[in-house]
Coordinates of C-alpha atoms and ligand atoms in Angstrom, one line a residue:
M1240 CA -3.5 -18.1 -29.6
R1241 CA -0.4 -16.2 -28.8
W1242 CA -1.7 -13.3 -30.9
R1243 CA -5.1 -13.5 -29.1
S1244 CA -3.4 -13.4 -25.7
A1245 CA -1.2 -10.4 -26.7
L1246 CA -4.3 -8.6 -28.0
L1247 CA -6.2 -9.2 -24.7
L1248 CA -3.2 -8.0 -22.8
L1249 CA -3.0 -4.9 -25.0
L1250 CA -6.7 -4.2 -24.5
A1251 CA -6.4 -4.7 -20.7
A1252 CA -3.5 -2.3 -20.6
A1253 CA -5.5 0.2 -22.7
A1254 CA -8.4 -0.1 -20.3
V1255 CA -6.2 0.6 -17.3
V1256 CA -4.8 3.7 -19.1
V1257 CA -8.3 5.0 -20.0
A1258 CA -9.5 4.4 -16.4
A1259 CA -6.5 6.2 -15.0
A1260 CA -7.1 9.1 -17.4
A1261 CA -10.8 9.3 -16.5
E1262 CA -10.1 9.7 -12.8
P1263 CA -10.5 13.4 -11.9
A1264 CA -7.6 15.3 -10.6
S1265 CA -7.2 16.0 -6.9
T1266 CA -6.1 19.0 -4.9
L1267 CA -3.7 16.7 -3.2
S1268 CA -1.6 16.8 -6.4
G1269 CA -0.8 20.4 -5.6
P1270 CA -1.6 23.4 -7.7
A1271 CA -2.6 22.7 -11.3
R1272 CA -1.1 24.4 -14.3
P1273 CA -3.4 27.2 -15.3
V1274 CA -5.8 26.4 -18.1
T1275 CA -7.9 28.6 -20.2
V1276 CA -10.4 27.1 -22.6
A1277 CA -10.8 29.2 -25.7
L1278 CA -14.2 30.8 -26.3
G1279 CA -16.4 29.1 -28.8
N1280 CA -19.8 30.0 -30.1
R1281 CA -21.9 30.4 -27.0
G1282 CA -25.0 31.9 -28.6
H1283 CA -26.9 35.0 -27.5
T1284 CA -28.8 35.6 -24.3
V1285 CA -32.4 36.5 -24.7
D1286 CA -34.9 36.9 -21.8
L1287 CA -38.0 34.8 -21.7
P1288 CA -40.8 37.3 -22.8
D1289 CA -43.9 37.9 -20.8
T1290 CA -45.9 35.9 -23.4
D1291 CA -44.0 32.7 -22.4
P1292 CA -46.6 30.4 -20.7
R1293 CA -43.9 29.4 -18.1
V1294 CA -43.8 32.9 -16.7
Q1295 CA -47.5 33.8 -16.8
R1296 CA -49.9 33.6 -13.8
R1297 CA -51.7 30.4 -14.1
V1298 CA -53.7 30.5 -10.9
T1299 CA -56.8 32.5 -9.9
G1300 CA -58.2 33.9 -6.7
W1301 CA -56.1 33.2 -3.7
A1302 CA -54.5 30.0 -5.1
P1303 CA -50.8 29.8 -4.3
E1304 CA -48.1 30.2 -6.9
Q1305 CA -44.3 30.5 -6.9
V1306 CA -44.0 27.8 -4.3
A1307 CA -40.5 27.4 -2.9
V1308 CA -38.7 25.5 -0.1
A1309 CA -35.7 26.7 1.8
L1310 CA -33.7 25.1 4.6
G1311 CA -33.6 26.0 8.3
A1312 CA -30.3 26.1 10.1
G1313 CA -30.5 22.3 10.5
P1314 CA -32.3 19.3 9.0
G1315 CA -35.2 19.6 11.5
S1316 CA -36.6 22.8 10.0
A1317 CA -37.5 24.1 6.6
W1318 CA -39.4 27.1 5.1
V1319 CA -42.2 26.9 2.6
S1320 CA -42.9 30.2 0.8
W1321 CA -45.5 31.1 -1.8
V1322 CA -47.4 34.0 -3.3
T1323 CA -51.1 34.7 -3.4
G1324 CA -53.1 37.4 -5.2
A1325 CA -52.1 39.5 -8.1
A1326 CA -49.3 42.0 -8.1
Q1327 CA -50.1 45.5 -9.4
M1328 CA -48.2 47.9 -11.6
G1329 CA -49.2 51.5 -12.2
G1330 CA -49.0 55.1 -11.1
A1331 CA -51.0 54.5 -8.1
V1332 CA -50.9 51.0 -6.5
E1333 CA -52.6 49.9 -3.3
P1334 CA -50.9 47.1 -1.5
L1335 CA -53.0 44.0 -0.7
D1336 CA -53.8 43.3 2.9
P1337 CA -51.5 40.5 4.1
A1338 CA -54.2 39.4 6.6
A1339 CA -56.6 38.7 3.7
V1340 CA -55.4 35.2 3.4
R1341 CA -53.8 32.8 5.9
S1342 CA -50.4 31.2 5.7
V1343 CA -50.8 27.5 6.3
V1344 CA -48.8 24.4 5.4
R1345 CA -50.3 20.9 5.8
Y1346 CA -47.7 18.3 5.6
G1347 CA -46.9 14.7 6.3
L1348 CA -45.0 11.5 5.2
A1349 CA -47.5 10.6 2.5
A1350 CA -49.5 12.5 -0.1
D1351 CA -52.8 11.4 1.3
S1352 CA -51.8 11.9 5.0
L1353 CA -50.9 15.5 5.5
V1354 CA -51.5 15.3 9.3
H1355 CA -49.3 18.1 10.5
E1356 CA -50.1 21.8 10.2
A1357 CA -48.0 24.9 10.6
A1358 CA -48.9 28.6 10.3
G1359 CA -46.6 31.4 9.3
E1360 CA -46.5 35.0 8.3
A1361 CA -47.5 37.1 5.3
L1362 CA -46.3 40.3 3.9
V1363 CA -46.3 42.5 0.8
Y1364 CA -43.6 44.8 -0.5
S1365 CA -43.7 47.7 -2.8
Q1366 CA -41.2 49.1 -5.3
L1367 CA -42.0 52.8 -5.5
Y1368 CA -40.5 55.4 -7.8
P1369 CA -41.8 58.9 -7.1
F1370 CA -41.0 60.3 -10.6
D1371 CA -43.3 61.5 -13.3
G1372 CA -43.8 58.8 -15.9
L1373 CA -42.5 55.9 -13.8
Q1374 CA -44.7 53.1 -12.6
N1375 CA -44.9 51.6 -9.2
Y1376 CA -45.3 48.0 -8.1
T1377 CA -46.8 46.2 -5.2
S1378 CA -46.5 42.5 -4.8
G1379 CA -48.9 39.8 -4.2
I1380 CA -49.1 38.5 -0.7
I1381 CA -45.9 36.6 0.1
H1382 CA -46.2 33.8 2.7
H1383 CA -43.4 32.2 4.7
V1384 CA -44.1 29.2 7.0
R1385 CA -41.5 27.4 9.0
L1386 CA -41.9 23.7 9.5
Q1387 CA -40.2 22.3 12.6
E1388 CA -39.3 19.0 14.2
L1389 CA -38.9 17.4 10.8
R1390 CA -37.1 14.1 10.5
P1391 CA -33.7 14.3 8.7
G1392 CA -33.3 12.6 5.3
T1393 CA -37.1 12.2 4.9
K1394 CA -39.5 13.0 2.1
Y1395 CA -42.3 15.3 3.1
Y1396 CA -45.4 15.9 1.2
Y1397 CA -47.2 19.2 1.6
R1398 CA -49.9 21.6 0.5
C1399 CA -49.8 25.3 1.2
G1400 CA -52.4 28.1 1.2
D1401 CA -55.5 29.0 3.2
P1402 CA -57.7 25.9 3.9
A1403 CA -60.6 28.2 5.0
I1404 CA -60.9 29.7 1.5
P1405 CA -62.2 27.5 -1.4
D1406 CA -59.6 26.6 -4.0
A1407 CA -56.9 28.4 -2.0
M1408 CA -54.7 25.4 -1.3
S1409 CA -51.9 24.3 -3.6
E1410 CA -51.6 20.9 -5.2
V1411 CA -49.5 18.4 -3.3
H1412 CA -45.7 19.0 -3.5
A1413 CA -42.9 17.1 -1.9
F1414 CA -39.3 17.7 -0.8
R1415 CA -36.7 15.8 1.1
T1416 CA -35.1 17.1 4.3
M1417 CA -31.3 17.1 4.5
P1418 CA -29.4 14.3 6.2
P1419 CA -28.7 14.4 9.9
V1420 CA -25.9 16.6 11.1
G1421 CA -22.7 14.6 11.6
P1422 CA -19.3 13.8 10.1
T1423 CA -20.5 10.6 8.3
S1424 CA -23.7 12.0 6.8
Y1425 CA -23.8 13.9 3.4
P1426 CA -26.4 14.9 0.8
G1427 CA -26.1 13.3 -2.6
R1428 CA -25.6 16.3 -4.8
I1429 CA -25.5 20.0 -4.2
A1430 CA -26.1 22.2 -7.3
V1431 CA -24.3 25.5 -7.3
V1432 CA -25.4 28.2 -9.7
G1433 CA -25.0 32.0 -9.9
D1434 CA -26.3 34.9 -12.0
L1435 CA -29.2 32.8 -13.2
G1436 CA -31.5 35.4 -14.7
L1437 CA -34.4 34.3 -16.9
T1438 CA -33.1 33.8 -20.4
Y1439 CA -33.2 30.9 -22.8
N1440 CA -29.7 30.1 -21.4
T1441 CA -31.2 30.0 -17.9
T1442 CA -33.7 27.4 -19.0
T1443 CA -30.9 25.3 -20.5
T1444 CA -28.9 25.6 -17.3
V1445 CA -31.9 24.7 -15.1
E1446 CA -32.8 21.7 -17.4
H1447 CA -29.2 20.4 -17.1
M1448 CA -29.2 21.0 -13.4
V1449 CA -32.4 19.1 -12.8
R1450 CA -31.0 16.2 -14.9
N1451 CA -28.2 15.9 -12.3
H1452 CA -30.8 15.4 -9.6
P1453 CA -29.6 17.8 -6.9
D1454 CA -30.8 17.5 -3.3
L1455 CA -30.1 21.2 -2.7
V1456 CA -29.5 24.3 -4.8
L1457 CA -27.2 27.1 -3.8
L1458 CA -27.9 30.3 -5.7
L1459 CA -25.2 32.8 -5.3
G1460 CA -27.0 36.0 -6.2
D1461 CA -28.1 38.0 -9.3
V1462 CA -31.4 36.2 -9.5
T1463 CA -33.8 37.8 -12.0
Y1464 CA -32.1 40.8 -13.6
A1465 CA -35.4 42.8 -13.1
N1466 CA -33.2 45.8 -12.9
L1467 CA -32.3 45.6 -16.6
Y1468 CA -35.8 46.9 -17.3
L1469 CA -37.6 50.2 -17.1
T1470 CA -40.9 50.3 -15.2
N1471 CA -42.7 50.3 -18.6
G1472 CA -41.3 46.8 -19.3
T1473 CA -38.6 47.9 -21.8
G1474 CA -35.5 45.8 -21.3
T1475 CA -31.9 46.0 -22.3
D1476 CA -28.7 43.9 -22.1
C1477 CA -26.9 46.8 -20.4
Y1478 CA -28.9 49.3 -18.4
S1479 CA -26.1 51.9 -18.0
C1480 CA -25.4 51.8 -21.7
T1481 CA -29.0 52.2 -22.8
F1482 CA -30.7 54.2 -20.0
G1483 CA -27.9 55.5 -17.9
H1484 CA -28.3 59.2 -18.4
S1485 CA -32.0 59.2 -19.2
T1486 CA -33.6 57.9 -16.0
P1487 CA -33.8 59.6 -12.7
I1488 CA -33.2 56.4 -10.8
H1489 CA -32.1 52.9 -11.7
E1490 CA -35.5 51.5 -12.4
T1491 CA -36.6 47.9 -12.2
Y1492 CA -39.5 46.0 -13.6
Q1493 CA -40.7 43.9 -10.6
P1494 CA -43.0 41.6 -12.6
R1495 CA -39.8 39.9 -13.7
W1496 CA -39.5 38.6 -10.1
D1497 CA -43.0 37.0 -10.5
Y1498 CA -42.0 35.5 -13.8
W1499 CA -38.9 34.0 -12.3
G1500 CA -40.8 32.6 -9.3
R1501 CA -43.3 30.9 -11.7
Y1502 CA -40.7 29.5 -14.0
M1503 CA -38.7 28.1 -11.1
E1504 CA -41.6 26.7 -9.2
P1505 CA -41.2 23.1 -10.4
V1506 CA -37.6 23.2 -9.1
T1507 CA -38.0 25.3 -6.0
S1508 CA -41.2 23.5 -4.7
S1509 CA -39.4 20.2 -4.6
I1510 CA -35.7 21.0 -4.1
P1511 CA -34.6 23.3 -1.2
M1512 CA -32.8 26.4 -2.5
M1513 CA -30.6 28.7 -0.5
V1514 CA -30.1 32.2 -1.9
V1515 CA -27.6 35.0 -1.1
E1516 CA -27.9 38.5 -2.5
G1517 CA -26.1 39.9 -5.5
N1518 CA -25.7 43.5 -6.8
H1519 CA -28.8 43.0 -9.1
E1520 CA -30.9 42.6 -5.9
I1521 CA -30.0 46.0 -4.6
E1522 CA -32.8 47.6 -6.5
E1523 CA -32.8 51.0 -4.9
Q1524 CA -36.2 52.9 -4.7
I1525 CA -37.8 55.7 -2.7
H1526 CA -36.4 56.5 0.7
N1527 CA -33.2 54.7 -0.1
K1528 CA -34.9 51.4 0.3
T1529 CA -32.9 48.5 -1.2
F1530 CA -33.2 44.7 -1.5
A1531 CA -37.0 44.8 -1.0
A1532 CA -37.8 42.0 -3.4
Y1533 CA -34.9 39.8 -2.3
S1534 CA -35.6 40.3 1.4
S1535 CA -39.3 39.8 1.0
R1536 CA -39.5 36.9 -1.3
F1537 CA -37.0 34.4 0.1
A1538 CA -36.9 32.8 3.5
F1539 CA -33.6 32.5 5.4
P1540 CA -32.4 30.8 8.6
S1541 CA -31.3 34.2 9.9
E1542 CA -32.8 34.0 13.4
E1543 CA -31.8 30.3 13.8
S1544 CA -28.2 31.1 12.9
G1545 CA -28.1 34.2 15.0
S1546 CA -27.4 36.7 12.2
F1547 CA -31.0 38.2 12.2
S1548 CA -30.2 39.4 8.7
P1549 CA -31.4 38.2 5.3
F1550 CA -28.0 39.1 3.9
Y1551 CA -25.8 36.6 5.8
Y1552 CA -26.6 33.4 7.6
S1553 CA -25.4 29.9 8.1
F1554 CA -26.8 26.4 8.1
D1555 CA -25.8 22.7 8.5
V1556 CA -26.3 20.0 5.9
G1557 CA -24.9 16.7 7.1
G1558 CA -21.2 17.1 7.8
I1559 CA -21.1 20.5 6.1
H1560 CA -21.4 23.9 7.7
F1561 CA -22.4 26.5 5.1
I1562 CA -21.8 30.2 5.6
M1563 CA -23.5 32.7 3.3
L1564 CA -21.9 36.1 3.3
A1565 CA -23.0 39.5 2.1
S1566 CA -20.8 41.4 -0.5
Y1567 CA -23.1 44.4 -0.5
V1568 CA -23.6 45.2 3.2
D1569 CA -21.1 46.2 5.8
Y1570 CA -18.3 43.6 6.1
K1571 CA -15.8 45.7 8.0
R1572 CA -13.9 44.2 10.9
S1573 CA -15.0 47.0 13.2
G1574 CA -16.4 50.6 13.2
R1575 CA -13.3 51.9 11.5
A1576 CA -13.8 55.0 9.3
S1577 CA -14.0 54.3 5.6
P1578 CA -14.1 57.3 3.3
S1579 CA -16.2 55.7 0.5
W1580 CA -17.9 52.9 2.2
N1581 CA -20.9 51.8 0.2
H1582 CA -21.4 55.3 -1.1
L1583 CA -24.6 54.7 -2.9
D1584 CA -25.5 58.3 -3.1
V1585 CA -29.2 58.1 -3.4
E1586 CA -29.7 61.1 -1.1
S1587 CA -27.9 63.6 -3.3
L1588 CA -29.6 62.1 -6.4
S1589 CA -33.0 62.5 -4.8
L1590 CA -32.6 66.3 -4.7
T1591 CA -33.2 66.3 -8.4
F1592 CA -36.2 64.1 -8.3
T1593 CA -39.8 65.2 -8.9
V1594 CA -42.2 63.6 -6.5
S1595 CA -45.4 62.4 -8.0
T1596 CA -48.4 63.4 -6.0
N1597 CA -50.5 60.4 -6.9
L1598 CA -48.2 57.9 -5.2
F1599 CA -49.5 55.5 -2.7
I1600 CA -46.7 55.0 -0.2
S1601 CA -46.8 52.0 2.0
F1602 CA -44.1 49.7 3.2
N1603 CA -44.8 46.6 5.0
K1604 CA -41.2 45.7 5.3
G1605 CA -38.6 48.5 5.2
I1606 CA -35.2 47.4 3.9
H1607 CA -32.2 49.5 4.2
L1608 CA -28.8 49.0 2.8
H1609 CA -26.4 48.7 5.7
R1610 CA -24.2 51.7 5.0
N1611 CA -22.7 52.2 8.4
N1612 CA -19.5 50.7 9.7
S1613 CA -21.1 48.6 12.3
G1614 CA -19.0 45.6 11.9
E1615 CA -22.1 43.5 12.6
Q1616 CA -21.5 41.0 9.8
Y1617 CA -17.9 40.5 10.7
R1618 CA -18.7 40.0 14.4
W1619 CA -21.4 37.5 13.5
L1620 CA -19.0 35.6 11.3
E1621 CA -16.5 35.5 14.1
R1622 CA -19.1 34.0 16.4
D1623 CA -20.4 31.6 13.8
L1624 CA -17.0 30.3 13.0
A1625 CA -16.0 29.9 16.6
N1626 CA -19.1 27.8 17.2
V1627 CA -18.3 25.3 14.4
D1628 CA -17.3 21.9 15.7
R1629 CA -15.2 20.3 12.9
S1630 CA -15.6 16.9 14.5
V1631 CA -19.4 17.3 13.7
T1632 CA -19.3 19.3 10.5
P1633 CA -15.8 18.7 9.1
W1634 CA -16.6 20.7 5.9
L1635 CA -16.7 24.4 6.1
I1636 CA -18.1 26.0 2.8
A1637 CA -18.7 29.7 2.3
G1638 CA -20.6 31.4 -0.4
W1639 CA -21.2 35.0 -1.5
H1640 CA -21.7 36.9 -4.7
A1641 CA -18.6 38.7 -5.9
P1642 CA -15.4 36.7 -6.3
W1643 CA -12.1 37.5 -4.8
Y1644 CA -9.9 35.5 -7.2
S1645 CA -11.5 36.0 -10.6
T1646 CA -9.0 36.7 -13.4
Y1647 CA -11.5 38.0 -15.9
K1648 CA -11.4 41.6 -16.9
A1649 CA -15.0 42.1 -15.9
H1650 CA -15.2 43.0 -12.2
Y1651 CA -11.4 42.4 -11.9
R1652 CA -10.4 42.9 -8.2
E1653 CA -13.4 45.1 -7.5
V1654 CA -14.1 43.1 -4.2
E1655 CA -10.6 43.7 -2.8
C1656 CA -11.9 45.6 0.2
M1657 CA -14.1 42.7 1.2
R1658 CA -11.2 40.3 0.7
M1659 CA -8.8 42.4 2.8
E1660 CA -11.3 42.5 5.7
M1661 CA -12.5 38.9 5.7
E1662 CA -9.9 36.6 4.1
E1663 CA -7.7 36.1 7.1
L1664 CA -10.6 35.2 9.4
L1665 CA -11.9 32.6 6.9
Y1666 CA -8.4 31.2 6.4
S1667 CA -7.8 31.0 10.1
Y1668 CA -10.7 28.6 10.4
S1669 CA -9.6 26.6 7.3
V1670 CA -12.6 27.2 5.1
D1671 CA -12.5 24.5 2.5
I1672 CA -14.4 25.9 -0.5
V1673 CA -15.6 29.3 -1.5
F1674 CA -18.5 29.6 -4.0
T1675 CA -19.2 32.9 -5.8
G1676 CA -20.8 34.3 -8.9
H1677 CA -21.0 37.8 -10.4
V1678 CA -18.4 37.3 -13.2
H1679 CA -20.3 35.8 -16.1
A1680 CA -18.0 32.8 -16.8
Y1681 CA -16.6 29.8 -14.9
E1682 CA -13.3 29.8 -13.0
R1683 CA -11.8 27.5 -10.4
S1684 CA -8.8 28.4 -8.4
N1685 CA -5.9 26.4 -6.9
R1686 CA -5.8 26.5 -3.1
V1687 CA -4.9 30.1 -2.4
F1688 CA -4.6 32.7 0.4
N1689 CA -3.6 36.3 0.0
Y1690 CA -2.9 35.7 -3.7
T1691 CA -0.3 33.0 -2.8
L1692 CA -0.6 29.3 -3.5
D1693 CA -1.3 27.7 -0.1
P1694 CA -2.1 24.1 0.5
C1695 CA -4.5 25.1 3.3
G1696 CA -6.2 27.9 1.5
P1697 CA -9.7 27.4 0.1
V1698 CA -10.5 26.5 -3.4
H1699 CA -12.4 29.4 -4.9
I1700 CA -15.0 28.5 -7.5
S1701 CA -16.9 31.1 -9.4
V1702 CA -20.1 30.1 -11.3
G1703 CA -21.5 33.3 -12.5
D1704 CA -22.4 31.5 -15.7
G1705 CA -25.9 30.6 -14.9
G1706 CA -27.5 32.2 -18.0
N1707 CA -28.0 35.9 -17.3
R1708 CA -29.0 38.4 -19.9
E1709 CA -25.8 40.5 -19.8
K1710 CA -22.7 39.7 -21.7
M1711 CA -20.6 36.7 -20.9
A1712 CA -17.2 37.6 -19.6
T1713 CA -14.6 36.6 -22.2
S1714 CA -11.6 38.9 -21.7
H1715 CA -8.9 38.1 -19.1
A1716 CA -7.1 40.8 -17.2
D1717 CA -3.8 39.2 -18.0
E1718 CA -4.2 39.5 -21.8
P1719 CA -2.3 42.2 -23.6
G1720 CA -4.3 45.5 -23.4
H1721 CA -7.0 44.1 -21.2
C1722 CA -5.7 45.0 -17.7
P1723 CA -8.1 47.6 -16.4
D1724 CA -7.1 50.9 -14.9
P1725 CA -7.0 50.3 -11.2
L1726 CA -9.0 53.4 -10.5
S1727 CA -11.8 52.1 -12.7
T1728 CA -12.2 48.8 -10.8
P1729 CA -14.0 49.6 -7.6
D1730 CA -17.7 48.9 -7.6
P1731 CA -19.5 51.9 -6.1
F1732 CA -21.5 49.5 -3.9
M1733 CA -18.5 47.5 -2.8
G1734 CA -16.7 49.8 -0.3
G1735 CA -14.2 51.9 -2.1
F1736 CA -10.8 51.4 -3.5
C1737 CA -8.5 48.8 -2.0
A1738 CA -7.0 47.1 -5.1
F1739 CA -3.3 48.2 -5.4
N1740 CA -0.5 46.7 -7.5
F1741 CA 0.8 43.4 -6.4
T1742 CA 3.7 43.7 -4.0
S1743 CA 5.3 40.3 -4.6
G1744 CA 5.3 37.4 -7.0
P1745 CA 5.6 37.4 -10.7
A1746 CA 3.3 40.4 -11.0
A1747 CA 5.0 42.6 -8.4
G1748 CA 4.6 46.3 -9.2
R1749 CA 1.8 45.6 -11.6
F1750 CA -2.0 45.5 -11.3
C1751 CA -2.4 42.4 -13.5
W1752 CA -0.3 39.4 -14.3
D1753 CA 1.1 39.0 -17.8
R1754 CA -0.2 35.4 -18.0
Q1755 CA -2.9 33.4 -16.4
P1756 CA -2.1 33.7 -12.7
E1757 CA -0.9 30.6 -10.9
Y1758 CA -3.8 30.8 -8.5
S1759 CA -6.2 30.4 -11.5
A1760 CA -6.5 26.7 -12.2
Y1761 CA -9.2 26.6 -14.9
R1762 CA -11.3 29.2 -16.6
E1763 CA -13.8 29.0 -19.4
S1764 CA -16.5 31.3 -20.8
S1765 CA -19.5 29.0 -21.1
F1766 CA -22.9 28.9 -19.4
G1767 CA -23.4 26.1 -17.0
H1768 CA -23.8 24.9 -13.4
G1769 CA -21.8 23.0 -10.8
I1770 CA -22.4 19.9 -8.7
L1771 CA -20.7 19.2 -5.4
E1772 CA -20.7 15.6 -4.1
V1773 CA -19.2 15.3 -0.6
T1774 CA -18.4 11.7 0.0
N1775 CA -16.8 11.7 3.4
E1776 CA -14.9 13.8 5.9
T1777 CA -12.1 14.6 3.6
H1778 CA -13.1 14.0 0.0
A1779 CA -15.6 15.9 -2.3
L1780 CA -16.0 15.7 -6.0
W1781 CA -16.6 19.0 -7.8
S1782 CA -17.9 19.0 -11.4
W1783 CA -18.9 21.8 -13.7
H1784 CA -21.4 21.1 -16.5
R1785 CA -21.5 23.2 -19.6
N1786 CA -24.9 23.9 -21.3
Q1787 CA -23.6 23.0 -24.7
D1788 CA -22.6 19.5 -23.7
L1789 CA -24.7 16.4 -23.3
Y1790 CA -26.3 16.0 -19.9
A1791 CA -23.8 13.5 -18.6
S1792 CA -20.8 15.4 -19.7
V1793 CA -18.4 17.1 -17.4
G1794 CA -16.5 20.3 -18.4
D1795 CA -14.3 20.5 -15.4
E1796 CA -13.9 18.2 -12.3
I1797 CA -11.6 17.8 -9.4
Y1798 CA -11.5 16.0 -6.1
I1799 CA -11.3 18.6 -3.3
V1800 CA -9.5 16.9 -0.5
R1801 CA -9.3 18.2 3.0
E1802 CA -6.1 17.7 5.1
P1803 CA -7.3 18.5 8.6
D1804 CA -4.1 17.3 10.2
K1805 CA -2.1 19.8 8.3
C1806 CA -4.6 22.7 8.0
L1807 CA -6.9 22.8 10.9
P1808 CA -5.9 25.0 13.9
K1809 CA -4.6 23.0 16.8
S1810 CA -7.7 23.6 18.9
S1811 CA -10.0 22.2 16.2
R1812 CA -7.6 19.3 15.4
M1813 CA -7.8 18.0 18.9
A1814 CA -11.4 17.1 18.2
Y1815 CA -10.3 14.4 15.8
Ligands
FE2_1015 FE1 -23.4 40.5 -10.0

């Protein structure tokens, strides 16, 4: 009996130890020792071909396809978007008439009781290349309908299309609105993905993400990688390596957008998805137009959040205020001169272009890269932050494409100009978490501000590991021989050179650390996705899930704990 008791005691003690070991770490424990997980066999990235049934057009006539739901600025509104009609590719393309088919959503609380109706707007966009031998594209008709006066936390059933045309309404879809705005109200799970693309890695990422049953998806840019293709449909893993000097303009193959919309429809028609642009969405074309597909295909709460821009906007989900920012449009504090701001030099390039005479030019929605120093985004951000009431939405979470605190060699410190303009403002409002993508790997920072460990700085999490076609980032800037030449780091779209040698800390006088920087808590080169579960005003569990693991496995996880008494500005603290 004594042995049996001793054995039971031993087992109980072991269970306690295992339970303690299984508990995720917390930011309250202070900065974690930097960890790098060695690269294993991650496989090769291959795009889904146009013969894959998941990307092919399955509807006929004016029947809707590529159905997607996006959130409004609050739980009472949401957008339903879809495409009707066939896109065209060719030397001469003639845009469809958006007025040919209506934009209607019938919705209600039961599948057989769609008693409400809302109407919206329709548009088409074109991607035009006035060069001999290149093909042009014009989209199907893209519809956006805003549903209003929705109940929070409620499942809505809907059909979209044109009820006046036979067989032009979709099947019944359903989505759930977000919980009411308030400090005790949170969604179950928020999936965070970046650099998704449309590869076989993408499909694994999406399958894993769906198994985690998210209520909302954040997609942090680099959506389809259509710009890794020529207009004749020839693709590559690296455009500049393969076609860089042989093409008059960086071409794109816009049908890849339709492929992506079709593949994603089972997810996007039932789970709201919020997107912010990445560099692969720039897609320059005739007349310096950029971001045409991105701006036309997705719906954003831009007017509702006062930004009036598809590139940056904000929205509330329960006790979380989300701010989506633009890495690739003007982020300057004011109209200060900048010698190389966004110097996408399409004008000078265009002098060498041969204009095709059989081009049908029509733009229903002109999109221009914001290349001036207007300071519009920054001023909007100031206004938006000033309007946040932390007693209502305690959590402040920001997202954009290009990371500030990545330690990989790829894209190392190329966003330094944006960081220098915006970091202080975000820090002054005690942003809790920053989500980014762009670098094709996973990395989570310790709490950091201005490259210094700071208990009130945000946790930066980069999830550019969604499954894109390009190479995975595997080299770290702190490894011997891998520190890039500072002059080689600025991205031409990102606003010039701002990244100088560190002036303090262990890397003072150098451009790179000689070991994993202390602000980098965990980094690993695997495909995957993240899940954020906010449980109350102060605690959120972040977990990262690798594609090569079983569905229930967690690659990295941590409790992100807010400390409002310590970190909120005095004016905001008084609301508590
Ligand atoms: Fe990117």
